[in-house]
Amino acid sequence: MKKILITLMLLAVSTVAAQAGPEEDRMAFIKYYKAKFPAVPMNEYANGVYAIDPVGRENWEAIEEFPPYEPFIDAGQAMWEKPFANGKGYKDCFPDGPAIAQKYPNWDKKKGMVMTLPLALNNCLKANGEKPLKYKKGPINNILAYIAFQSRGKVINVEIPKDDPRAMAAYENGKKFYFTRRGQLNFSCASCHLQNAGMRVRTEILSPTLGHITGWPVYRSKWGTVGTLHRRFSGCNNNIRAKALKAQGEQYRNLEYFLSYLSNGLELNGPSARK
């Protein structure tokens, strides 16, 4: 009976997603996961797969006693405090910082695009005559780790401005990417993280979509270092034998916009550690 109920809920989510607006989407996802994982409180989804994997959670909590991402936070703080060649620094671009992760992604009406934090950081560097950072690996993760750590506990509150139809179009584009099947395996994001959340792929449990963006950047044991959200997007595409897209390109930014809106109300808890 429970399996039948969840199947019907999945069908309802897919139907709502095809017809509804952002808030209807978010509530449909919440309703679906409440039916699928009734013992999991909403706030627990900020912990990703460890909200639904008690064994994995024990290992994760042990790792968090001596988190492997700590050196990256320290390196990021040094970057934040170091002046640029012109005497200015990140503090001049982000006077409300460094606890600013909750402000991203946002809709930049002037540029007519989704603005992510990595993109904003590089815009700051370029405006001050500095070389931009690569978007997947390297120092970008240091500054992101520091900002994420300072932003812990801040609540996600992504807005889709109603006075600019381009913002809704970007959200819908991200939603379309999430539900579109691609690659040789013909999977979509929803195939794993909605339809089969809680199931296993080899030894790994598939995480729910809610909370997917709360803990970034992430130290992954597989990587042996900290990596960005868009690096993970590329990894997912590679796993299903689809072409990985450019980090911070329009499609990945719109996908981040969609996923972030779905996680509205959850607290940020990055940086974090994952398998």
C-alpha positions as a printed Julia matrix, in Angstrom:
275×3 Matrix{Float64}:
  0.0    0.0     0.0
  2.81   2.42    0.91
  4.54   1.72   -2.41
  1.32   2.43   -4.28
  0.85   5.67   -2.34
  4.37   6.85   -3.14
  3.92   5.98   -6.82
  0.75   8.06   -6.9
  2.56  10.89   -5.1
  5.37  10.78   -7.67
  2.83  11.02  -10.46
  1.24  13.98   -8.67
  4.61  15.74   -8.29
  5.37  15.27  -11.98
  1.93  16.59  -12.93
  2.21  19.59  -10.63
  5.72  20.32  -11.89
  4.47  20.46  -15.45
  1.73  22.96  -14.61
  2.48  24.85  -11.4
  4.56  27.75  -10.16
  7.61  27.69   -7.86
  5.78  27.52   -4.54
  3.43  24.8    -5.76
  6.49  22.88   -6.92
  8.19  23.21   -3.55
  5.14  22.09   -1.6
  4.62  19.13   -3.93
  8.2   17.98   -3.34
  7.79  18.35    0.43
  4.55  16.39    0.38
  6.15  13.63   -1.67
  9.14  13.22    0.66
  6.92  13.33    3.74
  5.02  10.36    2.33
  8.2    8.54    1.32
 10.17   9.24    4.53
  7.51  10.0     7.18
  9.97   9.81   10.11
 12.31  12.47    8.7
 11.69  16.03    9.97
 11.88  18.75    7.33
 14.95  20.4     8.83
 16.91  17.13    8.54
 16.97  17.4     4.75
 19.72  19.97    5.14
 21.97  16.98    5.9
 21.51  15.45    2.47
 21.56  11.69    2.19
 22.41  11.38    5.89
 18.86  12.45    6.68
 17.69   9.06    5.37
 20.76   6.85    5.88
 21.28   6.1     9.61
 24.36   3.93    9.08
 26.03   6.43    6.79
 25.11   9.17    9.23
 27.1    7.54   12.03
 30.2    7.51    9.86
 29.56  11.08    8.71
 29.18  12.37   12.26
 32.45  10.67   13.19
 34.2   12.38   10.27
 32.72  15.72   11.33
 34.56  15.46   14.65
 37.77  16.21   12.7
 36.43  17.56    9.41
 38.76  17.27    6.42
 37.59  20.61    5.04
 39.01  22.7     7.92
 42.28  23.6     6.11
 40.22  24.93    3.2
 38.27  27.22    5.52
 41.54  28.64    6.89
 42.91  29.15    3.38
 39.65  30.85    2.38
 39.84  33.23    5.33
 43.35  34.23    4.24
 42.0   34.93    0.74
 39.13  37.0     2.14
 41.45  39.13    4.24
 44.28  39.53    1.72
 44.14  42.83   -0.23
 44.19  42.8    -4.02
 47.02  44.51   -5.88
 44.99  47.73   -5.96
 44.57  47.72   -2.17
 40.94  46.64   -2.22
 39.61  43.17   -1.4
 36.58  40.89   -1.25
 35.34  42.98    1.68
 34.88  45.95   -0.65
 32.75  43.91   -3.07
 30.74  42.24   -0.3
 30.46  44.73    2.59
 27.88  42.51    4.34
 30.26  39.53    4.24
 31.59  37.06    4.8
 28.25  35.48    5.89
 26.6   35.97    2.49
 26.01  32.46    1.09
 22.27  32.71    1.81
 21.99  35.55   -0.7
 22.85  33.3    -3.62
 21.77  32.31   -6.13
 19.72  35.37   -6.92
 18.18  37.0    -9.95
 20.33  39.81  -11.35
 17.78  42.0   -13.08
 20.4   44.27  -14.63
 22.28  41.39  -16.24
 19.1   39.38  -16.87
 20.57  36.18  -15.44
 20.93  33.99  -12.35
 23.85  35.19  -10.26
 25.63  32.52   -8.23
 28.19  33.12   -5.5
 31.18  31.76   -7.5
 30.22  34.01  -10.4
 29.9   37.02   -8.09
 33.32  36.28   -6.56
 34.95  36.2    -9.98
 33.15  39.37  -11.01
 34.73  40.98   -7.95
 38.19  39.76   -8.96
 37.85  40.93  -12.56
 36.52  44.34  -11.48
 39.67  44.81   -9.44
 42.12  43.69  -12.11
 42.65  40.22  -10.63
 42.71  36.89  -12.47
 39.41  34.97  -12.09
 39.36  31.57  -10.39
 38.5   28.25  -12.03
 34.99  27.13  -11.18
 35.39  23.45  -10.23
 38.7   22.92   -8.47
 41.37  24.88   -6.67
 41.25  28.16   -4.71
 37.58  28.86   -5.55
 36.76  26.16   -3.01
 38.82  27.84   -0.3
 36.96  31.13   -0.43
 33.62  29.32   -0.84
 34.39  27.09    2.16
 35.14  30.11    4.33
 32.0   31.95    3.25
 29.9   28.81    3.73
 31.3   28.27    7.22
 30.53  31.86    8.18
 27.02  31.48    6.73
 26.07  28.35    8.7
 22.61  28.63   10.19
 21.44  31.19    7.65
 18.13  30.22    6.07
 17.75  29.74    2.33
 15.24  32.18    0.89
 15.57  32.27   -2.89
 13.17  34.66   -4.61
 11.72  34.53   -8.12
 10.86  38.19   -8.84
  7.36  38.49  -10.22
  8.12  41.76  -12.0
 10.65  40.17  -14.35
  9.4   37.27  -16.51
 13.0   36.39  -17.35
 13.48  35.19  -13.77
 10.55  32.78  -14.05
 11.89  31.62  -17.4
 15.26  30.84  -15.78
 13.51  28.9   -12.99
 11.43  26.96  -15.52
 14.57  26.23  -17.53
 16.21  24.79  -14.42
 13.11  22.71  -13.7
 13.07  21.41  -17.27
 16.73  20.39  -16.94
 15.91  18.55  -13.69
 13.11  16.48  -15.28
 14.67  15.92  -18.73
 16.21  12.52  -19.41
 19.64  12.55  -21.05
 22.72  10.49  -21.74
 23.11   6.88  -22.78
 21.42   5.74  -19.56
 18.42   7.98  -20.28
 18.27   9.32  -16.7
 17.14  12.68  -15.39
 17.98  14.31  -12.06
 14.48  13.26  -10.96
 15.14   9.61  -11.88
 17.64   9.29   -9.06
 16.77  11.97   -6.54
 12.97  11.99   -6.72
 11.7    8.69   -8.07
 14.44   6.52   -6.54
 15.55   8.55   -3.53
 16.46   6.16   -0.75
 17.27   3.33   -3.16
 20.8    2.05   -3.74
 23.08   2.45   -6.73
 25.79  -0.12   -6.03
 26.73   0.71   -2.41
 25.44   4.29   -2.42
 22.01   5.49   -1.27
 20.44   8.08   -3.55
 19.8   11.37   -1.78
 16.55  13.37   -1.86
 16.43  16.59   -3.87
 15.47  18.69   -0.85
 18.67  19.98    0.73
 20.87  19.26   -2.26
 22.45  22.71   -2.16
 22.77  23.34    1.6
 26.26  21.98    2.3
 28.44  23.21   -0.54
 31.33  23.26   -1.19
 31.81  19.62   -0.22
 34.83  17.52    0.68
 34.31  14.2    -1.08
 36.4   11.19   -0.2
 36.32  10.26   -3.89
 37.9   13.6    -4.8
 40.29  13.81   -1.87
 39.59  17.54   -1.77
 36.8   20.11   -1.69
 34.76  20.7    -4.83
 31.98  22.95   -6.03
 28.32  22.22   -6.7
 28.81  22.6   -10.44
 31.63  20.08  -10.34
 29.1   17.65   -8.88
 26.57  18.53  -11.59
 29.21  17.61  -14.17
 29.97  14.38  -12.33
 26.31  13.39  -12.38
 26.12  13.99  -16.12
 29.23  11.9   -16.64
 27.75   9.09  -14.52
 24.76   8.79  -16.81
 27.02   9.08  -19.86
 25.77  12.49  -20.84
 27.88  15.44  -21.89
 29.01  17.51  -18.92
 28.23  21.19  -19.38
 30.35  24.22  -18.61
 30.52  25.1   -14.91
 28.69  28.37  -14.24
 27.1   28.18  -17.67
 23.46  29.18  -18.01
 21.98  25.69  -17.71
 23.8   24.76  -14.51
 23.04  28.16  -12.98
 19.37  27.77  -13.77
 19.39  24.26  -12.31
 20.98  25.65   -9.14
 18.27  28.34   -9.04
 15.53  25.7    -9.24
 17.1   23.39   -6.64
 17.81  26.27   -4.27
 14.21  27.45   -4.4
 13.0   23.95   -3.54
 15.2   24.08   -0.4
 13.81  27.39    0.83
 13.43  27.33    4.6
 16.36  24.98    5.22
 19.52  26.14    6.97
 22.89  26.28    5.28
 25.45  23.93    6.84
 28.44  24.06    4.53
 31.12  23.2     3.97
 30.42  19.53    4.51
 31.86  16.07    3.96
 30.41  13.38    1.71
 31.56  10.01    0.45
